[in-house]
Short mmCIF file of C-alpha atoms in Angstrom, two decimals:
data_model
loop_
_atom_site.label_atom_id
_atom_site.label_comp_id
_atom_site.label_asym_id
_atom_site.label_seq_id
_atom_site.Cartn_x
_atom_site.Cartn_y
_atom_site.Cartn_z
CA ASN A 1 222.93 -19.46 356.72
CA LYS A 2 226.54 -20.49 356.55
CA PRO A 3 227.71 -23.06 359.15
CA GLY A 4 229.23 -21.36 362.14
CA ALA A 5 227.68 -17.95 361.37
CA ASN A 6 226.26 -16.04 364.35
CA ASN A 7 222.90 -14.92 362.91
CA SER A 8 219.74 -13.83 364.79
CA THR A 9 216.22 -12.96 363.67
CA THR A 10 213.71 -10.72 365.44
CA ILE A 11 210.02 -11.56 364.87
CA PHE A 12 207.17 -9.18 365.75
CA SER A 13 203.55 -10.24 366.00
CA ASP A 14 200.33 -8.27 366.52
CA ALA A 15 197.83 -9.12 369.22
CA GLN A 16 195.16 -11.58 368.13
CA GLU A 17 191.77 -9.96 367.79
CA LEU A 18 189.20 -11.34 370.20
CA ASP A 19 186.10 -11.68 368.06
CA ALA A 20 183.96 -14.21 369.91
CA PHE A 21 183.10 -13.34 373.49
CA ASP A 22 180.06 -12.81 375.69
CA VAL A 23 179.64 -10.08 378.28
CA ARG A 24 177.33 -10.14 381.27
CA VAL A 25 176.97 -7.11 383.52
CA THR A 26 175.62 -7.14 387.03
CA ASN A 27 174.57 -3.66 388.11
CA PRO A 28 174.36 -2.53 391.74
CA THR A 29 170.89 -2.71 393.26
CA ASP A 30 171.43 -0.36 396.17
CA CYS A 31 172.33 3.31 395.80
CA PHE A 32 174.62 3.00 398.78
CA ARG A 33 176.39 -0.25 397.83
CA PRO A 34 178.54 1.06 394.97
CA TYR A 35 180.86 -1.93 394.69
CA GLU A 36 178.21 -4.48 393.78
CA GLY A 37 178.90 -3.95 390.11
CA ARG A 38 180.64 -6.77 388.27
CA ILE A 39 181.51 -7.74 384.70
CA GLU A 40 181.75 -11.33 383.47
CA ILE A 41 183.36 -12.06 380.08
CA ALA A 42 183.51 -15.54 378.44
CA SER A 43 185.25 -16.68 375.25
CA PRO A 44 186.12 -20.08 373.77
CA ILE A 45 189.62 -18.78 373.14
CA PHE A 46 190.42 -18.42 376.82
CA THR A 47 192.48 -21.21 378.42
CA PRO A 48 190.91 -22.54 381.65
CA ASN A 49 192.81 -22.31 384.89
CA GLU A 50 195.24 -19.69 383.63
CA GLU A 51 195.87 -16.22 384.91
CA TYR A 52 195.26 -13.26 382.56
CA GLU A 53 195.92 -9.56 382.81
CA ILE A 54 193.05 -7.30 381.75
CA ASN A 55 193.99 -3.80 380.52
CA MET A 56 191.16 -1.28 380.66
CA ARG A 57 190.35 2.40 381.18
CA ASN A 58 187.50 4.18 382.91
CA GLU A 59 185.30 7.03 381.69
CA ASP A 60 187.87 9.55 382.91
CA PHE A 61 190.39 7.97 380.47
CA GLU A 62 192.46 6.57 383.34
CA ASP A 63 194.23 3.30 382.39
CA PHE A 64 194.48 0.45 384.88
CA SER A 65 194.75 -3.34 384.87
CA LYS A 66 193.42 -6.29 386.81
CA LYS A 67 194.59 -9.92 387.03
CA VAL A 68 191.94 -12.61 386.76
CA TRP A 69 191.71 -16.42 386.60
CA ILE A 70 189.94 -18.19 383.77
CA ASP A 71 187.54 -20.76 385.20
CA ASN A 72 186.52 -24.08 383.69
CA GLN A 73 183.72 -22.38 381.70
CA ARG A 74 186.38 -20.20 380.03
CA ASN A 75 185.21 -16.96 381.63
CA PHE A 76 186.47 -14.49 384.17
CA VAL A 77 184.86 -12.03 386.56
CA ILE A 78 185.85 -8.48 387.54
CA ASP A 79 183.91 -7.25 390.53
CA SER A 80 183.87 -4.32 392.91
CA LEU A 81 183.49 -1.87 390.04
CA LEU A 82 181.84 1.47 390.59
CA PRO A 83 179.10 2.52 388.14
CA GLY A 84 180.49 4.06 384.99
CA GLU A 85 181.90 3.27 381.55
CA TYR A 86 184.80 0.85 381.16
CA THR A 87 186.76 0.15 378.01
CA PHE A 88 188.59 -3.21 377.63
CA TYR A 89 191.32 -3.06 375.05
CA GLU A 90 193.75 -5.96 375.76
CA ILE A 91 193.70 -9.36 377.49
CA THR A 92 197.07 -11.06 378.02
CA PRO A 93 197.86 -14.51 379.48
CA ILE A 94 200.45 -14.07 382.21
CA ASP A 95 202.65 -17.05 381.22
CA ARG A 96 202.49 -16.68 377.46
CA ASN A 97 203.86 -14.12 375.02
CA CYS A 98 200.59 -13.49 373.26
CA SER A 99 197.65 -11.22 373.84
CA PHE A 100 194.11 -10.64 372.70
CA GLU A 101 192.85 -7.32 371.49
CA MET A 102 189.20 -6.43 372.23
CA LYS A 103 189.00 -3.43 369.88
CA ASP A 104 188.09 -0.91 372.60
CA THR A 105 185.01 -2.70 373.86
CA THR A 106 183.02 -0.34 376.12
CA ILE A 107 180.89 -1.78 378.91
CA ILE A 108 178.60 0.27 381.14
CA ILE A 109 177.83 -0.44 384.76
CA ALA A 110 174.79 1.55 385.80
CA GLY A 111 173.60 2.33 389.26
CA PRO A 112 169.95 1.72 390.16
CA ASN A 113 169.04 5.17 388.86
CA GLU A 114 165.42 4.15 388.32
CA SER A 115 164.98 3.89 392.06
CA ILE A 116 165.19 7.65 392.46
CA ARG A 117 163.05 10.36 390.83
CA ALA A 118 163.73 13.90 389.70
CA GLU A 119 161.67 16.49 387.80
CA VAL A 120 162.44 20.10 386.90
CA THR A 121 160.11 22.96 385.95
CA THR A 122 160.43 26.64 385.09
CA ASN A 123 158.11 29.57 384.56
CA ALA A 124 160.13 30.60 381.47
CA PRO A 125 159.74 31.98 378.91
CA ILE A 126 159.36 35.27 380.72
CA CYS A 127 160.09 38.91 380.12
CA ALA A 128 163.31 40.54 381.29
CA GLY A 129 162.87 42.20 384.67
CA GLU A 130 160.39 39.57 385.86
CA THR A 131 161.13 36.81 388.39
CA LEU A 132 162.68 33.67 386.90
CA GLU A 133 161.96 30.42 388.74
CA LEU A 134 163.69 27.04 388.36
CA SER A 135 162.35 24.24 390.55
CA ALA A 136 163.41 20.64 391.16
CA THR A 137 161.28 17.89 392.70
CA VAL A 138 163.32 14.89 393.90
CA PHE A 139 162.90 11.61 395.79
CA PRO A 140 164.24 10.70 398.19
CA PRO A 141 164.66 14.19 399.59
CA GLU A 142 167.94 13.29 401.25
CA GLY A 143 169.83 13.41 397.94
CA THR A 144 171.93 16.29 396.66
CA VAL A 145 171.17 18.66 393.81
CA GLU A 146 173.61 20.52 391.58
CA TRP A 147 172.49 23.04 388.96
CA LYS A 148 174.68 24.22 386.10
CA GLY A 149 173.79 26.95 383.66
CA PRO A 150 175.03 29.67 381.28
CA THR A 151 178.05 31.84 382.08
CA GLY A 152 179.38 29.34 384.60
CA PHE A 153 176.31 29.39 386.84
CA LYS A 154 176.23 26.77 389.62
CA SER A 155 173.97 26.15 392.58
CA THR A 156 173.11 23.36 395.02
CA ASP A 157 169.69 24.75 395.98
CA LEU A 158 166.66 22.67 395.19
CA SER A 159 164.72 25.64 393.79
CA LEU A 160 166.16 28.81 392.27
CA VAL A 161 164.60 32.27 392.16
CA PHE A 162 166.07 35.17 390.18
CA ASP A 163 164.18 38.30 391.22
CA THR A 164 165.11 40.39 388.17
CA ALA A 165 165.81 38.17 385.20
CA ASN A 166 167.82 39.32 382.20
CA THR A 167 168.74 37.94 378.80
CA ALA A 168 172.16 36.80 380.05
CA GLN A 169 170.30 34.00 381.81
CA ASN A 170 169.06 32.53 378.51
CA GLY A 171 170.26 29.05 377.64
CA SER A 172 170.41 25.44 378.81
CA TYR A 173 170.27 24.51 382.50
CA GLU A 174 171.19 21.06 383.81
CA MET A 175 170.13 19.66 387.19
CA VAL A 176 171.99 16.59 388.52
CA PHE A 177 170.29 14.77 391.40
CA SER A 178 172.60 12.37 393.24
CA TYR A 179 171.68 9.83 395.89
CA GLY A 180 174.59 7.60 396.72
CA ILE A 181 175.70 6.13 393.41
CA CYS A 182 172.33 6.83 391.85
CA GLU A 183 171.95 9.80 389.57
CA GLN A 184 169.25 11.52 387.52
CA ILE A 185 170.03 14.31 385.06
CA ARG A 186 167.35 16.75 383.87
CA GLU A 187 167.68 19.66 381.45
CA LEU A 188 165.73 22.88 380.91
CA GLU A 189 165.80 25.50 378.18
CA VAL A 190 165.29 28.97 379.63
CA LEU A 191 164.24 31.95 377.52
CA VAL A 192 164.19 35.46 378.96
CA LYS A 193 162.86 37.81 376.30
CA PRO A 194 164.21 41.37 376.26
CA GLU A 195 161.96 44.19 377.43
CA ILE A 196 160.18 45.68 374.43
CA ALA A 197 160.80 49.38 375.18
CA ALA A 198 157.89 50.38 372.94
CA ASN A 199 158.26 53.53 370.89
CA ILE A 200 156.31 55.24 368.12
CA GLY A 201 158.52 56.34 365.26
CA GLY A 202 157.49 59.16 362.95
CA GLN A 203 156.81 62.89 363.01
CA THR A 204 154.74 64.54 365.69
CA GLU A 205 153.60 67.45 363.49
CA TYR A 206 151.93 67.23 360.10
CA CYS A 207 150.58 69.69 357.62
CA GLU A 208 147.13 69.03 356.22
CA ARG A 209 147.19 66.65 353.25
CA ASP A 210 150.56 65.18 354.30
CA THR A 211 150.86 61.41 354.63
CA LEU A 212 150.63 60.35 358.27
CA ARG A 213 153.11 57.52 358.95
CA LEU A 214 153.63 56.07 362.43
CA ILE A 215 155.85 53.04 363.06
CA ALA A 216 155.73 50.62 366.00
CA GLU A 217 159.27 50.17 367.32
CA GLY A 218 160.77 48.06 370.09
CA THR A 219 163.38 45.47 371.08
CA GLY A 220 163.27 41.79 370.25
CA ASN A 221 160.80 39.74 368.25
CA LEU A 222 157.66 41.89 368.18
CA GLU A 223 154.55 39.82 367.52
CA THR A 224 151.33 41.79 368.01
CA PHE A 225 150.48 45.48 367.82
CA THR A 226 147.39 47.25 369.09
CA TRP A 227 146.94 50.89 368.12
CA THR A 228 144.16 53.16 369.34
CA ASN A 229 143.69 56.31 367.28
CA PRO A 230 142.09 59.58 368.46
CA ALA A 231 138.67 58.35 367.28
CA GLY A 232 138.96 55.25 369.50
CA MET A 233 139.40 52.86 366.57
CA GLN A 234 141.83 49.98 367.07
CA LEU A 235 144.34 48.92 364.42
CA THR A 236 146.72 45.93 364.39
CA ASP A 237 149.34 46.71 361.73
CA SER A 238 152.93 47.53 362.69
CA ILE A 239 152.72 50.72 360.61
CA ILE A 240 149.89 53.23 360.42
CA GLN A 241 149.87 55.14 357.14
CA ARG A 242 147.12 57.57 356.15
CA PRO A 243 147.37 59.78 353.04
CA ALA A 244 145.98 63.33 353.02
CA VAL A 245 145.82 63.69 356.80
CA SER A 246 143.21 66.07 358.18
CA PHE A 247 142.31 67.50 361.58
CA GLU A 248 140.23 64.40 362.27
CA GLN A 249 143.51 62.51 362.74
CA GLU A 250 144.87 64.99 365.30
CA GLY A 251 145.24 63.74 368.88
CA TRP A 252 146.75 60.93 370.94
CA TYR A 253 147.83 57.66 369.35
CA GLU A 254 148.29 54.81 371.84
CA LEU A 255 150.31 51.66 371.10
CA VAL A 256 150.60 48.32 372.92
CA ILE A 257 153.27 45.83 371.72
CA ASP A 258 153.25 42.19 372.83
CA ASN A 259 155.76 39.41 372.06
CA GLY A 260 153.88 36.64 373.82
CA ASN A 261 155.61 37.22 377.16
CA CYS A 262 156.52 40.88 377.30
CA LYS A 263 154.09 43.75 376.86
CA ASP A 264 154.77 47.47 376.75
CA SER A 265 152.77 50.55 375.85
CA THR A 266 153.46 54.10 374.76
CA SER A 267 151.64 57.03 373.19
CA LYS A 268 152.32 60.02 370.97
CA PHE A 269 150.35 63.22 370.34
CA ILE A 270 150.01 64.12 366.67
CA GLN A 271 149.44 67.79 365.93
CA LEU A 272 148.05 69.21 362.69
CA LEU A 273 149.62 72.52 361.68
CA PRO A 274 147.77 75.43 360.05
CA THR A 275 147.96 74.85 356.33
CA PRO A 276 147.04 77.06 353.35
CA THR A 277 144.65 75.71 350.71
CA LEU A 278 145.21 77.02 347.20
CA SER A 279 143.36 76.78 343.90
CA LEU A 280 143.69 78.38 340.47
CA PRO A 281 141.44 78.26 337.41
CA ALA A 282 142.37 75.28 335.28
CA GLU A 283 142.96 77.63 332.36
CA GLU A 284 142.86 81.32 331.48
CA THR A 285 142.09 82.61 327.97
CA SER A 286 142.65 86.22 326.86
CA LYS A 287 143.19 88.32 323.76
CA PHE A 288 145.88 90.17 325.76
CA CYS A 289 144.66 93.61 324.77
CA ASP A 290 145.19 94.31 328.46
CA PRO A 291 147.56 92.37 330.77
CA LEU A 292 146.09 89.15 332.12
CA VAL A 293 146.08 89.15 335.93
CA LEU A 294 146.35 85.77 337.63
CA VAL A 295 144.09 85.56 340.71
CA PRO A 296 144.55 82.53 343.00
CA ASN A 297 141.94 81.46 345.53
CA LEU A 298 143.52 81.05 348.99
CA SER A 299 141.89 79.80 352.18
CA GLY A 300 143.07 78.46 355.52
CA ASP A 301 146.30 80.11 356.64
CA LEU A 302 146.60 83.30 354.56
CA ASN A 303 150.00 84.35 355.92
CA VAL A 304 152.03 82.75 353.15
CA ALA A 305 154.90 83.40 350.78
CA TYR A 306 154.19 83.15 347.04
CA ASN A 307 156.41 81.53 344.44
CA TRP A 308 155.32 81.56 340.78
CA GLN A 309 157.20 79.49 338.21
CA PRO A 310 158.44 80.00 335.55
CA SER A 311 159.28 83.65 335.89
CA GLU A 312 159.25 84.48 332.14
CA GLY A 313 156.31 86.68 331.19
CA LEU A 314 155.25 87.48 334.77
CA SER A 315 155.34 90.93 336.31
CA CYS A 316 156.46 89.36 339.61
CA THR A 317 157.04 85.90 341.06
CA ASP A 318 156.57 86.54 344.82
CA CYS A 319 153.30 88.46 344.69
CA PRO A 320 149.77 87.06 344.89
CA ASN A 321 148.52 88.54 341.57
CA PRO A 322 151.14 88.76 338.82
CA SER A 323 150.15 90.05 335.41
CA ILE A 324 151.07 88.66 331.99
CA GLU A 325 151.60 91.08 329.10
CA ARG A 326 151.64 88.35 326.50
CA PRO A 327 151.52 84.54 326.67
CA THR A 328 155.24 83.76 326.86
CA ASN A 329 154.51 80.41 328.53
CA TYR A 330 151.47 78.19 328.38
CA TYR A 331 151.85 76.84 331.91
CA TYR A 332 152.38 78.52 335.29
CA SER A 333 152.64 76.97 338.74
CA LEU A 334 152.11 78.67 342.09
CA LYS A 335 153.38 77.34 345.44
CA VAL A 336 152.47 78.97 348.72
CA GLU A 337 154.20 78.22 352.02
CA ASN A 338 153.50 79.46 355.55
CA GLU A 339 155.75 79.89 358.57
CA PHE A 340 155.30 76.20 359.52
CA ALA A 341 156.64 75.09 356.11
CA CYS A 342 153.15 73.87 355.20
CA GLN A 343 152.55 74.20 351.49
CA ASP A 344 150.02 73.91 348.75
CA SER A 345 150.32 74.36 345.00
CA ALA A 346 148.18 74.82 341.93
CA ASP A 347 148.66 75.13 338.18
CA VAL A 348 147.08 77.20 335.45
CA PHE A 349 147.30 76.94 331.66
CA VAL A 350 147.31 80.27 329.80
CA PHE A 351 145.97 80.46 326.23
CA LEU A 352 145.63 83.19 323.63
CA ALA A 353 141.98 83.60 322.57
CA GLN A 354 141.99 82.94 318.84
CA GLU A 355 138.29 83.61 318.29
CA ASP A 356 137.89 86.89 316.40
CA ILE A 357 141.65 87.14 316.14
CA ILE A 358 141.22 89.26 313.00
CA PHE A 359 138.38 90.94 311.08
CA ILE A 360 138.57 90.80 307.26
CA PRO A 361 135.81 92.55 305.27
CA ASN A 362 134.36 90.75 302.26
CA ILE A 363 133.73 93.95 300.22
CA PHE A 364 135.37 97.31 299.73
CA THR A 365 134.60 100.35 297.50
CA PRO A 366 137.70 102.24 296.32
CA ASN A 367 135.76 105.22 294.86
CA GLY A 368 137.54 108.07 296.66
CA ASP A 369 134.62 108.99 298.94
CA GLY A 370 136.78 108.47 302.02
CA GLU A 371 134.85 105.45 303.23
CA ASN A 372 135.94 101.85 302.77
CA ASP A 373 138.40 102.91 300.09
CA PHE A 374 141.01 100.28 301.08
CA PHE A 375 140.83 96.52 301.48
CA GLN A 376 141.94 96.97 305.07
CA ILE A 377 142.13 94.05 307.52
CA PHE A 378 141.78 94.58 311.26
CA PRO A 379 143.98 92.33 313.47
CA SER A 380 143.15 92.09 317.17
CA CYS A 381 145.61 92.53 320.03
CA GLY A 382 146.67 88.94 319.63
CA VAL A 383 148.37 89.50 316.26
CA ALA A 384 152.03 90.38 316.39
CA GLU A 385 152.83 90.60 312.66
CA ILE A 386 151.37 90.20 309.19
CA ASN A 387 153.95 88.03 307.53
CA ARG A 388 152.34 88.02 304.12
CA PHE A 389 149.07 89.37 302.64
CA GLN A 390 148.36 88.80 298.91
CA VAL A 391 145.36 89.43 296.65
CA PHE A 392 144.86 87.68 293.27
CA ASP A 393 142.38 88.19 290.45
CA ARG A 394 140.52 85.24 288.94
CA SER A 395 143.21 84.73 286.31
CA GLY A 396 145.80 84.21 289.08
CA SER A 397 147.59 87.53 288.69
CA ARG A 398 148.68 89.11 291.95
CA VAL A 399 147.14 92.55 292.24
CA TYR A 400 148.41 93.38 295.75
CA GLY A 401 151.01 92.23 298.29
CA LEU A 402 152.07 93.20 301.82
CA GLN A 403 154.92 91.61 303.76
CA ASP A 404 156.34 91.77 307.31
CA ALA A 405 153.99 94.46 308.53
CA LYS A 406 153.72 95.20 312.25
CA ASP A 407 151.81 98.49 312.04
CA PHE A 408 148.21 97.86 311.01
CA SER A 409 146.73 101.25 311.90
CA ASN A 410 147.42 103.07 308.60
CA PRO A 411 144.79 102.15 305.97
CA SER A 412 147.06 103.30 303.15
CA VAL A 413 149.33 100.25 303.54
CA PHE A 414 146.46 98.07 302.32
CA TRP A 415 145.14 97.58 298.73
CA ASP A 416 143.68 100.71 297.23
CA GLY A 417 141.91 98.92 294.33
CA LEU A 418 144.56 99.77 291.72
CA PHE A 419 146.43 97.31 289.57
CA ASN A 420 149.43 98.60 287.58
CA ASN A 421 148.30 102.16 288.48
CA ARG A 422 144.90 101.58 286.91
CA GLU A 423 141.59 100.87 288.52
CA ALA A 424 141.09 97.15 288.90
CA ASN A 425 137.98 95.62 287.48
CA ILE A 426 134.91 95.25 289.59
CA GLY A 427 134.50 91.68 290.77
CA VAL A 428 135.62 89.01 293.22
CA TYR A 429 139.28 88.65 294.22
CA ILE A 430 141.05 85.88 296.18
CA TRP A 431 143.27 86.67 299.15
CA PHE A 432 145.84 84.72 301.21
CA LEU A 433 147.06 85.81 304.63
CA GLU A 434 149.86 84.56 306.94
CA LEU A 435 150.03 85.89 310.51
CA THR A 436 152.24 85.51 313.59
CA LEU A 437 150.32 85.72 316.86
CA ILE A 438 151.80 87.24 320.01
CA ASP A 439 152.36 83.74 321.48
CA GLY A 440 154.49 82.82 318.43
CA THR A 441 151.81 80.74 316.76
CA LYS A 442 151.65 80.92 312.94
CA MET A 443 148.25 81.20 311.27
CA LYS A 444 147.24 80.94 307.61
CA LEU A 445 143.91 82.25 306.30
CA SER A 446 142.34 82.64 302.87
CA GLY A 447 139.11 84.00 301.40
CA ASP A 448 137.66 86.36 298.81
CA VAL A 449 136.63 89.97 298.67
CA SER A 450 134.34 91.84 296.27
CA LEU A 451 135.48 95.11 294.74
CA TRP A 452 132.71 97.69 293.96
CA ARG A 453 132.82 101.29 292.92
#
């Protein structure tokens, strides 16, 4: 600095950290002598015979200070402290501008809590609606008790009784037993399980052959299930499922549900409704010279409505015995239903009988005697059309042909034994035939025929 200049310097310093120190705590020995607690702290850094100010805070975060003297052993004593937690954060010599920082050292002074006893018990877990009991056993009996619990619950009674417990009382309970400065804290977990409100889900009415399905229902964590069916048999699944129910399953079903603390029971009557039983032949075969009448076999409830599907080819779809003129469809299904909506169904396959579908003679005699003068073929009722009929001699020449014929009754449409307006030679001839049957099926046949005169 220049001579004569008026200069000043401000210097800041942090508190020195107090690393090396020993702490000794003397706890009170009598529940009713609260100020026996004392703390003694020693450190080689302390200066003997000097006064220091101790800055500290209690467990309620209230700051306060005390002045102490450092003795010749470089320690100091703070006495008359109530039990609790104390945090020392700064020690400052009174006559010096320096301080020691203790890095928030926490020291606990404990009352003689081991000289008193406290135990808590409960009858929980219980079921909602039952009596909940919380009990405390303390010594000495002259102390005070304070309970705290869920939803702001408080009580100073030694034992608590809730006549009708509910789930709002679930949770943690704390009991504080105080005797002078002595204190014991005990905790309990209370579980009130909700009432089960047992119920059986599922239908009450079933048609025969339906699937019986009954479900155990209730509130809360359901653990065990005991069913008793009408036959007196017990089952333990949560769901009863029986396919193809019959009248043996009709009656009362009883259910007991248990969750380990709560138990509830209920019952349901299961009724079997009148149900029709239907059957049809697996298949029907006919030449369809006359209409084919479908005849179902019905037992049980006979008061039913009929529904045949598909409708094509049937004389009716809501009658018990429809007739089929010709096999339009191969497959028909019948469903019957009564006034209780109970149903049954059956199927039938319909086929055209192709045995003896046509008769073809193997000889004819075109000699003009009026008998067997034409090579006439005789289709059955199952033939709808002759698409093509041809006859060939052994050299491969076609001697006769017929095409797209639907009228087979006139013998004159068939071969009269002439070839190019002359009598054909006696002998064996080859024929080929293509037919359309009344169900739309195409058929091809071939063979030979002998011509005699």
